[in-house]
mmCIF file of N, CA and C in Angstrom:
data_model
loop_
_atom_site.group_PDB
_atom_site.id
_atom_site.type_symbol
_atom_site.label_atom_id
_atom_site.label_comp_id
_atom_site.label_asym_id
_atom_site.label_seq_id
_atom_site.Cartn_x
_atom_site.Cartn_y
_atom_site.Cartn_z
ATOM 1 N N MET N 28 0.842 -1.186 0.000
ATOM 2 C CA MET N 28 0.000 0.000 0.000
ATOM 3 C C MET N 28 0.883 1.245 0.000
ATOM 4 N N THR N 29 0.519 2.202 -0.804
ATOM 5 C CA THR N 29 1.269 3.453 -0.901
ATOM 6 C C THR N 29 1.097 4.250 0.389
ATOM 7 N N ARG N 30 2.232 4.683 0.951
ATOM 8 C CA ARG N 30 2.211 5.426 2.216
ATOM 9 C C ARG N 30 2.480 6.902 1.956
ATOM 10 N N ILE N 31 1.623 7.743 2.521
ATOM 11 C CA ILE N 31 1.731 9.191 2.360
ATOM 12 C C ILE N 31 1.938 9.835 3.725
ATOM 13 N N LEU N 32 2.917 10.741 3.797
ATOM 14 C CA LEU N 32 3.103 11.567 4.981
ATOM 15 C C LEU N 32 2.551 12.935 4.640
ATOM 16 N N LEU N 33 1.519 13.340 5.354
ATOM 17 C CA LEU N 33 0.850 14.614 5.126
ATOM 18 C C LEU N 33 1.272 15.594 6.212
ATOM 19 N N ALA N 34 1.826 16.732 5.809
ATOM 20 C CA ALA N 34 2.183 17.799 6.742
ATOM 21 C C ALA N 34 1.326 19.014 6.409
ATOM 22 N N GLU N 35 0.371 19.297 7.277
ATOM 23 C CA GLU N 35 -0.599 20.388 7.071
ATOM 24 C C GLU N 35 -0.943 20.967 8.431
ATOM 25 N N ASP N 36 -0.726 22.274 8.606
ATOM 26 C CA ASP N 36 -0.947 22.879 9.923
ATOM 27 C C ASP N 36 -2.416 23.162 10.226
ATOM 28 N N ASP N 37 -3.259 23.242 9.220
ATOM 29 C CA ASP N 37 -4.679 23.495 9.443
ATOM 30 C C ASP N 37 -5.382 22.175 9.761
ATOM 31 N N GLN N 38 -5.919 22.061 10.964
ATOM 32 C CA GLN N 38 -6.492 20.790 11.419
ATOM 33 C C GLN N 38 -7.640 20.305 10.544
ATOM 34 N N VAL N 39 -8.545 21.199 10.175
ATOM 35 C CA VAL N 39 -9.698 20.801 9.365
ATOM 36 C C VAL N 39 -9.231 20.293 7.993
ATOM 37 N N MET N 40 -8.309 21.026 7.385
ATOM 38 C CA MET N 40 -7.776 20.621 6.081
ATOM 39 C C MET N 40 -7.030 19.288 6.192
ATOM 40 N N ARG N 41 -6.257 19.130 7.258
ATOM 41 C CA ARG N 41 -5.492 17.895 7.476
ATOM 42 C C ARG N 41 -6.425 16.687 7.571
ATOM 43 N N GLU N 42 -7.488 16.818 8.352
ATOM 44 C CA GLU N 42 -8.448 15.719 8.512
ATOM 45 C C GLU N 42 -9.197 15.441 7.207
ATOM 46 N N TYR N 43 -9.553 16.485 6.504
ATOM 47 C CA TYR N 43 -10.268 16.396 5.237
ATOM 48 C C TYR N 43 -9.422 15.655 4.200
ATOM 49 N N LEU N 44 -8.162 16.042 4.074
ATOM 50 C CA LEU N 44 -7.261 15.409 3.109
ATOM 51 C C LEU N 44 -6.975 13.956 3.487
ATOM 52 N N THR N 45 -6.770 13.721 4.777
ATOM 53 C CA THR N 45 -6.494 12.358 5.250
ATOM 54 C C THR N 45 -7.647 11.432 4.886
ATOM 55 N N ARG N 46 -8.870 11.847 5.182
ATOM 56 C CA ARG N 46 -10.041 11.013 4.872
ATOM 57 C C ARG N 46 -10.152 10.728 3.380
ATOM 58 N N ALA N 47 -9.963 11.753 2.567
ATOM 59 C CA ALA N 47 -10.101 11.583 1.114
ATOM 60 C C ALA N 47 -9.059 10.616 0.568
ATOM 61 N N LEU N 48 -7.823 10.743 1.027
ATOM 62 C CA LEU N 48 -6.757 9.864 0.544
ATOM 63 C C LEU N 48 -6.942 8.436 1.039
ATOM 64 N N GLU N 49 -7.363 8.282 2.281
ATOM 65 C CA GLU N 49 -7.607 6.936 2.815
ATOM 66 C C GLU N 49 -8.759 6.256 2.081
ATOM 67 N N LYS N 50 -9.807 7.016 1.752
ATOM 68 C CA LYS N 50 -10.931 6.446 0.995
ATOM 69 C C LYS N 50 -10.505 6.000 -0.402
ATOM 70 N N SER N 51 -9.419 6.597 -0.898
ATOM 71 C CA SER N 51 -8.906 6.240 -2.222
ATOM 72 C C SER N 51 -7.867 5.127 -2.160
ATOM 73 N N GLY N 52 -7.668 4.569 -0.957
ATOM 74 C CA GLY N 52 -6.799 3.415 -0.832
ATOM 75 C C GLY N 52 -5.371 3.687 -0.394
ATOM 76 N N TYR N 53 -5.081 4.901 0.022
ATOM 77 C CA TYR N 53 -3.742 5.239 0.480
ATOM 78 C C TYR N 53 -3.656 5.138 2.004
ATOM 79 N N SER N 54 -2.469 4.820 2.485
ATOM 80 C CA SER N 54 -2.198 4.836 3.921
ATOM 81 C C SER N 54 -1.615 6.207 4.248
ATOM 82 N N VAL N 55 -2.223 6.932 5.199
ATOM 83 C CA VAL N 55 -1.820 8.308 5.482
ATOM 84 C C VAL N 55 -1.425 8.468 6.945
ATOM 85 N N VAL N 56 -0.268 9.087 7.139
ATOM 86 C CA VAL N 56 0.150 9.537 8.466
ATOM 87 C C VAL N 56 0.163 11.060 8.387
ATOM 88 N N ALA N 57 -0.571 11.720 9.263
ATOM 89 C CA ALA N 57 -0.706 13.174 9.195
ATOM 90 C C ALA N 57 -0.091 13.846 10.416
ATOM 91 N N VAL N 58 0.630 14.941 10.165
ATOM 92 C CA VAL N 58 1.235 15.736 11.228
ATOM 93 C C VAL N 58 0.892 17.197 10.989
ATOM 94 N N ASP N 59 1.036 17.996 12.047
ATOM 95 C CA ASP N 59 0.614 19.388 11.966
ATOM 96 C C ASP N 59 1.737 20.377 11.660
ATOM 97 N N ARG N 60 2.962 19.894 11.465
ATOM 98 C CA ARG N 60 4.070 20.807 11.150
ATOM 99 C C ARG N 60 5.262 20.011 10.610
ATOM 100 N N GLY N 61 6.123 20.719 9.921
ATOM 101 C CA GLY N 61 7.290 20.088 9.323
ATOM 102 C C GLY N 61 8.230 19.467 10.329
ATOM 103 N N THR N 62 8.394 20.117 11.476
ATOM 104 C CA THR N 62 9.312 19.583 12.478
ATOM 105 C C THR N 62 8.809 18.253 13.049
ATOM 106 N N ALA N 63 7.526 17.990 12.967
ATOM 107 C CA ALA N 63 6.985 16.700 13.403
ATOM 108 C C ALA N 63 7.153 15.642 12.318
ATOM 109 N N ALA N 64 7.287 16.074 11.064
ATOM 110 C CA ALA N 64 7.421 15.136 9.954
ATOM 111 C C ALA N 64 8.829 14.545 9.852
ATOM 112 N N LEU N 65 9.845 15.338 10.128
ATOM 113 C CA LEU N 65 11.225 14.869 9.944
ATOM 114 C C LEU N 65 11.562 13.591 10.703
ATOM 115 N N PRO N 66 11.238 13.481 11.995
ATOM 116 C CA PRO N 66 11.564 12.233 12.693
ATOM 117 C C PRO N 66 10.861 11.017 12.088
ATOM 118 N N LEU N 67 9.669 11.220 11.559
ATOM 119 C CA LEU N 67 8.942 10.115 10.917
ATOM 120 C C LEU N 67 9.636 9.686 9.629
ATOM 121 N N ILE N 68 10.133 10.659 8.873
ATOM 122 C CA ILE N 68 10.838 10.353 7.631
ATOM 123 C C ILE N 68 12.122 9.578 7.932
ATOM 124 N N GLU N 69 12.768 9.923 9.036
ATOM 125 C CA GLU N 69 13.983 9.218 9.428
ATOM 126 C C GLU N 69 13.696 7.796 9.894
ATOM 127 N N ALA N 70 12.536 7.575 10.504
ATOM 128 C CA ALA N 70 12.228 6.274 11.115
ATOM 129 C C ALA N 70 11.436 5.330 10.214
ATOM 130 N N GLU N 71 10.673 5.867 9.269
ATOM 131 C CA GLU N 71 9.779 5.045 8.459
ATOM 132 C C GLU N 71 9.952 5.347 6.981
ATOM 133 N N ARG N 72 9.387 4.477 6.152
ATOM 134 C CA ARG N 72 9.433 4.695 4.708
ATOM 135 C C ARG N 72 8.083 5.241 4.236
ATOM 136 N N PHE N 73 8.150 6.322 3.484
ATOM 137 C CA PHE N 73 6.957 6.901 2.874
ATOM 138 C C PHE N 73 7.198 7.028 1.378
ATOM 139 N N ASP N 74 6.135 6.867 0.602
ATOM 140 C CA ASP N 74 6.236 6.997 -0.845
ATOM 141 C C ASP N 74 6.058 8.443 -1.300
ATOM 142 N N LEU N 75 5.314 9.224 -0.496
ATOM 143 C CA LEU N 75 5.012 10.605 -0.872
ATOM 144 C C LEU N 75 4.976 11.491 0.359
ATOM 145 N N LEU N 76 5.613 12.650 0.238
ATOM 146 C CA LEU N 76 5.453 13.722 1.218
ATOM 147 C C LEU N 76 4.497 14.716 0.587
ATOM 148 N N LEU N 77 3.340 14.884 1.191
ATOM 149 C CA LEU N 77 2.337 15.846 0.749
ATOM 150 C C LEU N 77 2.329 16.945 1.790
ATOM 151 N N SER N 78 2.807 18.127 1.416
ATOM 152 C CA SER N 78 3.027 19.166 2.417
ATOM 153 C C SER N 78 2.473 20.510 2.005
ATOM 154 N N ASP N 79 1.862 21.169 2.975
ATOM 155 C CA ASP N 79 1.539 22.575 2.822
ATOM 156 C C ASP N 79 2.878 23.303 2.765
ATOM 157 N N ILE N 80 2.935 24.448 2.140
ATOM 158 C CA ILE N 80 4.202 25.178 2.091
ATOM 159 C C ILE N 80 4.319 26.119 3.274
ATOM 160 N N VAL N 81 3.263 26.858 3.564
ATOM 161 C CA VAL N 81 3.319 27.847 4.642
ATOM 162 C C VAL N 81 2.852 27.194 5.940
ATOM 163 N N MET N 82 3.842 26.925 6.820
ATOM 164 C CA MET N 82 3.564 26.317 8.126
ATOM 165 C C MET N 82 4.501 26.938 9.154
ATOM 166 N N PRO N 83 4.104 26.907 10.432
ATOM 167 C CA PRO N 83 4.993 27.436 11.475
ATOM 168 C C PRO N 83 6.192 26.507 11.704
ATOM 169 N N GLU N 84 7.225 27.037 12.294
ATOM 170 C CA GLU N 84 8.449 26.329 12.681
ATOM 171 C C GLU N 84 9.335 25.974 11.491
ATOM 172 N N MET N 85 8.791 25.293 10.495
ATOM 173 C CA MET N 85 9.559 24.906 9.311
ATOM 174 C C MET N 85 8.600 24.881 8.135
ATOM 175 N N ASP N 86 8.907 25.655 7.090
ATOM 176 C CA ASP N 86 7.989 25.660 5.951
ATOM 177 C C ASP N 86 8.148 24.380 5.125
ATOM 178 N N GLY N 87 7.201 24.166 4.242
ATOM 179 C CA GLY N 87 7.184 22.942 3.456
ATOM 180 C C GLY N 87 8.370 22.800 2.523
ATOM 181 N N ILE N 88 8.908 23.921 2.046
ATOM 182 C CA ILE N 88 10.060 23.862 1.149
ATOM 183 C C ILE N 88 11.286 23.337 1.890
ATOM 184 N N GLU N 89 11.544 23.885 3.087
ATOM 185 C CA GLU N 89 12.663 23.397 3.880
ATOM 186 C C GLU N 89 12.457 21.927 4.244
ATOM 187 N N LEU N 90 11.230 21.582 4.614
ATOM 188 C CA LEU N 90 10.923 20.191 4.931
ATOM 189 C C LEU N 90 11.232 19.287 3.740
ATOM 190 N N ALA N 91 10.805 19.694 2.562
ATOM 191 C CA ALA N 91 11.035 18.886 1.351
ATOM 192 C C ALA N 91 12.523 18.739 1.055
ATOM 193 N N GLN N 92 13.273 19.813 1.223
ATOM 194 C CA GLN N 92 14.707 19.745 0.965
ATOM 195 C C GLN N 92 15.393 18.784 1.928
ATOM 196 N N ARG N 93 15.043 18.865 3.191
ATOM 197 C CA ARG N 93 15.638 17.967 4.187
ATOM 198 C C ARG N 93 15.157 16.532 3.983
ATOM 199 N N ALA N 94 13.880 16.373 3.638
ATOM 200 C CA ALA N 94 13.333 15.037 3.385
ATOM 201 C C ALA N 94 14.028 14.385 2.190
ATOM 202 N N SER N 95 14.341 15.169 1.169
ATOM 203 C CA SER N 95 15.020 14.641 -0.013
ATOM 204 C C SER N 95 16.409 14.115 0.316
ATOM 205 N N GLU N 96 17.053 14.725 1.295
ATOM 206 C CA GLU N 96 18.369 14.246 1.729
ATOM 207 C C GLU N 96 18.242 12.910 2.475
ATOM 208 N N ILE N 97 17.186 12.799 3.285
ATOM 209 C CA ILE N 97 16.976 11.593 4.096
ATOM 210 C C ILE N 97 16.436 10.446 3.243
ATOM 211 N N ALA N 98 15.462 10.754 2.403
ATOM 212 C CA ALA N 98 14.779 9.735 1.588
ATOM 213 C C ALA N 98 14.683 10.212 0.142
ATOM 214 N N PRO N 99 15.778 10.097 -0.617
ATOM 215 C CA PRO N 99 15.803 10.655 -1.972
ATOM 216 C C PRO N 99 14.778 10.070 -2.948
ATOM 217 N N ASP N 100 14.272 8.877 -2.675
ATOM 218 C CA ASP N 100 13.282 8.273 -3.578
ATOM 219 C C ASP N 100 11.845 8.694 -3.294
ATOM 220 N N MET N 101 11.626 9.374 -2.177
ATOM 221 C CA MET N 101 10.274 9.796 -1.814
ATOM 222 C C MET N 101 9.825 10.931 -2.745
ATOM 223 N N ARG N 102 8.622 10.806 -3.260
ATOM 224 C CA ARG N 102 8.063 11.867 -4.101
ATOM 225 C C ARG N 102 7.566 13.004 -3.208
ATOM 226 N N ILE N 103 7.454 14.198 -3.816
ATOM 227 C CA ILE N 103 7.042 15.373 -3.058
ATOM 228 C C ILE N 103 5.958 16.113 -3.826
ATOM 229 N N MET N 104 4.906 16.475 -3.093
ATOM 230 C CA MET N 104 3.855 17.317 -3.653
ATOM 231 C C MET N 104 3.518 18.388 -2.632
ATOM 232 N N PHE N 105 3.437 19.626 -3.114
ATOM 233 C CA PHE N 105 3.059 20.742 -2.248
ATOM 234 C C PHE N 105 1.611 21.123 -2.492
ATOM 235 N N ILE N 106 0.966 21.584 -1.426
ATOM 236 C CA ILE N 106 -0.351 22.209 -1.540
ATOM 237 C C ILE N 106 -0.224 23.595 -0.925
ATOM 238 N N THR N 107 -0.713 24.606 -1.643
ATOM 239 C CA THR N 107 -0.590 25.968 -1.129
ATOM 240 C C THR N 107 -1.667 26.867 -1.702
ATOM 241 N N GLY N 108 -1.965 27.910 -0.970
ATOM 242 C CA GLY N 108 -2.922 28.905 -1.419
ATOM 243 C C GLY N 108 -2.252 30.192 -1.850
ATOM 244 N N PHE N 109 -0.926 30.201 -1.905
ATOM 245 C CA PHE N 109 -0.185 31.419 -2.205
ATOM 246 C C PHE N 109 0.559 31.275 -3.532
ATOM 247 N N ALA N 110 0.158 32.058 -4.529
ATOM 248 C CA ALA N 110 0.750 31.955 -5.866
ATOM 249 C C ALA N 110 2.247 32.248 -5.853
ATOM 250 N N ALA N 111 2.680 33.253 -5.132
ATOM 251 C CA ALA N 111 4.105 33.601 -5.093
ATOM 252 C C ALA N 111 4.919 32.475 -4.476
ATOM 253 N N VAL N 112 4.353 31.813 -3.491
ATOM 254 C CA VAL N 112 5.033 30.696 -2.840
ATOM 255 C C VAL N 112 5.152 29.519 -3.805
ATOM 256 N N THR N 113 4.175 29.371 -4.676
ATOM 257 C CA THR N 113 4.210 28.307 -5.682
ATOM 258 C C THR N 113 5.427 28.466 -6.578
ATOM 259 N N LEU N 114 5.710 29.701 -7.003
ATOM 260 C CA LEU N 114 6.879 29.962 -7.848
ATOM 261 C C LEU N 114 8.168 29.637 -7.117
ATOM 262 N N LYS N 115 8.248 30.028 -5.852
ATOM 263 C CA LYS N 115 9.434 29.756 -5.041
ATOM 264 C C LYS N 115 9.642 28.243 -4.897
ATOM 265 N N ALA N 116 8.574 27.520 -4.651
ATOM 266 C CA ALA N 116 8.662 26.064 -4.488
ATOM 267 C C ALA N 116 9.164 25.411 -5.766
ATOM 268 N N GLY N 117 8.673 25.869 -6.907
ATOM 269 C CA GLY N 117 9.088 25.304 -8.183
ATOM 270 C C GLY N 117 10.564 25.499 -8.463
ATOM 271 N N LYS N 118 11.114 26.609 -7.996
ATOM 272 C CA LYS N 118 12.541 26.875 -8.199
ATOM 273 C C LYS N 118 13.404 26.101 -7.208
ATOM 274 N N GLN N 119 12.961 25.998 -5.961
ATOM 275 C CA GLN N 119 13.797 25.392 -4.930
ATOM 276 C C GLN N 119 13.665 23.871 -4.852
ATOM 277 N N VAL N 120 12.535 23.339 -5.256
ATOM 278 C CA VAL N 120 12.334 21.882 -5.268
ATOM 279 C C VAL N 120 11.707 21.534 -6.624
ATOM 280 N N PRO N 121 12.530 21.577 -7.698
ATOM 281 C CA PRO N 121 11.976 21.452 -9.055
ATOM 282 C C PRO N 121 11.292 20.128 -9.360
ATOM 283 N N GLN N 122 11.634 19.056 -8.649
ATOM 284 C CA GLN N 122 11.007 17.756 -8.918
ATOM 285 C C GLN N 122 9.637 17.616 -8.260
ATOM 286 N N ALA N 123 9.252 18.584 -7.443
ATOM 287 C CA ALA N 123 7.978 18.502 -6.720
ATOM 288 C C ALA N 123 6.813 18.967 -7.591
ATOM 289 N N ARG N 124 5.672 18.400 -7.331
ATOM 290 C CA ARG N 124 4.429 18.884 -7.951
ATOM 291 C C ARG N 124 3.804 19.886 -6.991
ATOM 292 N N VAL N 125 3.078 20.850 -7.543
ATOM 293 C CA VAL N 125 2.419 21.860 -6.714
ATOM 294 C C VAL N 125 0.946 21.900 -7.098
ATOM 295 N N LEU N 126 0.088 21.789 -6.080
ATOM 296 C CA LEU N 126 -1.350 21.887 -6.270
ATOM 297 C C LEU N 126 -1.819 23.119 -5.515
ATOM 298 N N SER N 127 -2.433 24.058 -6.223
ATOM 299 C CA SER N 127 -2.843 25.316 -5.600
ATOM 300 C C SER N 127 -4.239 25.214 -4.996
ATOM 301 N N LYS N 128 -4.381 25.762 -3.787
ATOM 302 C CA LYS N 128 -5.688 25.848 -3.127
ATOM 303 C C LYS N 128 -6.427 27.035 -3.734
ATOM 304 N N PRO N 129 -7.729 26.998 -3.839
ATOM 305 C CA PRO N 129 -8.579 25.864 -3.472
ATOM 306 C C PRO N 129 -8.561 24.812 -4.574
ATOM 307 N N PHE N 130 -8.698 23.570 -4.190
ATOM 308 C CA PHE N 130 -8.778 22.486 -5.155
ATOM 309 C C PHE N 130 -9.854 21.530 -4.676
ATOM 310 N N HIS N 131 -10.374 20.776 -5.610
ATOM 311 C CA HIS N 131 -11.375 19.766 -5.276
ATOM 312 C C HIS N 131 -10.619 18.512 -4.853
ATOM 313 N N LEU N 132 -11.159 17.786 -3.897
ATOM 314 C CA LEU N 132 -10.507 16.557 -3.443
ATOM 315 C C LEU N 132 -10.251 15.589 -4.586
ATOM 316 N N ARG N 133 -11.142 15.558 -5.537
ATOM 317 C CA ARG N 133 -10.979 14.687 -6.704
ATOM 318 C C ARG N 133 -9.681 15.040 -7.442
ATOM 319 N N ASP N 134 -9.374 16.348 -7.530
ATOM 320 C CA ASP N 134 -8.149 16.783 -8.202
ATOM 321 C C ASP N 134 -6.907 16.335 -7.440
ATOM 322 N N LEU N 135 -6.962 16.422 -6.127
ATOM 323 C CA LEU N 135 -5.835 15.973 -5.309
ATOM 324 C C LEU N 135 -5.593 14.481 -5.513
ATOM 325 N N VAL N 136 -6.657 13.698 -5.420
ATOM 326 C CA VAL N 136 -6.524 12.244 -5.565
ATOM 327 C C VAL N 136 -6.014 11.902 -6.968
ATOM 328 N N LEU N 137 -6.491 12.589 -7.989
ATOM 329 C CA LEU N 137 -6.023 12.338 -9.359
ATOM 330 C C LEU N 137 -4.531 12.642 -9.486
ATOM 331 N N GLU N 138 -4.082 13.739 -8.881
ATOM 332 C CA GLU N 138 -2.654 14.081 -8.922
ATOM 333 C C GLU N 138 -1.812 13.025 -8.209
ATOM 334 N N VAL N 139 -2.268 12.574 -7.058
ATOM 335 C CA VAL N 139 -1.536 11.541 -6.322
ATOM 336 C C VAL N 139 -1.537 10.244 -7.134
ATOM 337 N N ASP N 140 -2.676 9.898 -7.710
ATOM 338 C CA ASP N 140 -2.749 8.699 -8.553
ATOM 339 C C ASP N 140 -1.749 8.784 -9.709
ATOM 340 N N ARG N 141 -1.654 9.955 -10.342
ATOM 341 C CA ARG N 141 -0.737 10.139 -11.466
ATOM 342 C C ARG N 141 0.712 9.920 -11.051
ATOM 343 N N LEU N 142 1.046 10.344 -9.844
ATOM 344 C CA LEU N 142 2.423 10.161 -9.368
ATOM 345 C C LEU N 142 2.822 8.693 -9.322
ATOM 346 N N PHE N 143 1.854 7.841 -9.051
ATOM 347 C CA PHE N 143 2.160 6.425 -8.851
ATOM 348 C C PHE N 143 1.695 5.518 -9.982
ATOM 349 N N GLU N 144 1.006 6.040 -10.981
ATOM 350 C CA GLU N 144 0.438 5.171 -12.008
ATOM 351 C C GLU N 144 1.501 4.478 -12.855
ATOM 352 N N MET N 145 2.671 5.047 -13.007
ATOM 353 C CA MET N 145 3.703 4.405 -13.821
ATOM 354 C C MET N 145 4.253 3.156 -13.139
ATOM 355 N N GLU N 146 4.111 3.062 -11.828
ATOM 356 C CA GLU N 146 4.590 1.883 -11.096
ATOM 357 C C GLU N 146 3.614 0.724 -11.196
ATOM 358 N N GLN N 147 2.365 1.028 -11.503
ATOM 359 C CA GLN N 147 1.349 -0.015 -11.549
ATOM 360 C C GLN N 147 1.328 -0.660 -12.920
ATOM 361 N N VAL N 148 1.328 -1.966 -12.921
ATOM 362 C CA VAL N 148 1.279 -2.699 -14.181
ATOM 363 C C VAL N 148 -0.187 -2.852 -14.574
ATOM 364 N N PRO N 149 -0.543 -2.393 -15.764
ATOM 365 C CA PRO N 149 -1.950 -2.507 -16.161
ATOM 366 C C PRO N 149 -2.317 -3.982 -16.375
ATOM 367 N N SER N 150 -3.504 -4.340 -15.930
ATOM 368 C CA SER N 150 -3.948 -5.723 -16.104
ATOM 369 C C SER N 150 -4.643 -5.849 -17.458
ATOM 370 N N ARG N 151 -4.323 -6.903 -18.151
ATOM 371 C CA ARG N 151 -4.933 -7.123 -19.469
ATOM 372 C C ARG N 151 -5.617 -8.463 -19.465
ATOM 373 N N ASN N 152 -6.889 -8.451 -19.779
ATOM 374 C CA ASN N 152 -7.655 -9.689 -19.802
ATOM 375 C C ASN N 152 -7.993 -10.072 -21.211
#
């Protein structure tokens, strides 16, 4: 099962995203800040870091950069409501995908599915 580490400081958004991803078949561990995510990345394996960019203590960009050093194979996707921050994220973590708020949950799940669809072997009957 694909494991996602979600770092989102807004509790309602965090719970909303967790439920949507779990209903789509993903295993989700959710934390409220980047500094809480780092020890988990060091201790466990995750396939995707899904992070808000603007968070207290450590922003999502710094988290992604440090996570890439610890787990270079982990994919990264940012969620943000700030257009200027989106540009900064694209320059500092070019391999990351960025999804701008507001977005529909269906769009988030489709983006996450796209990240992993190349690993899935299509079944042919």
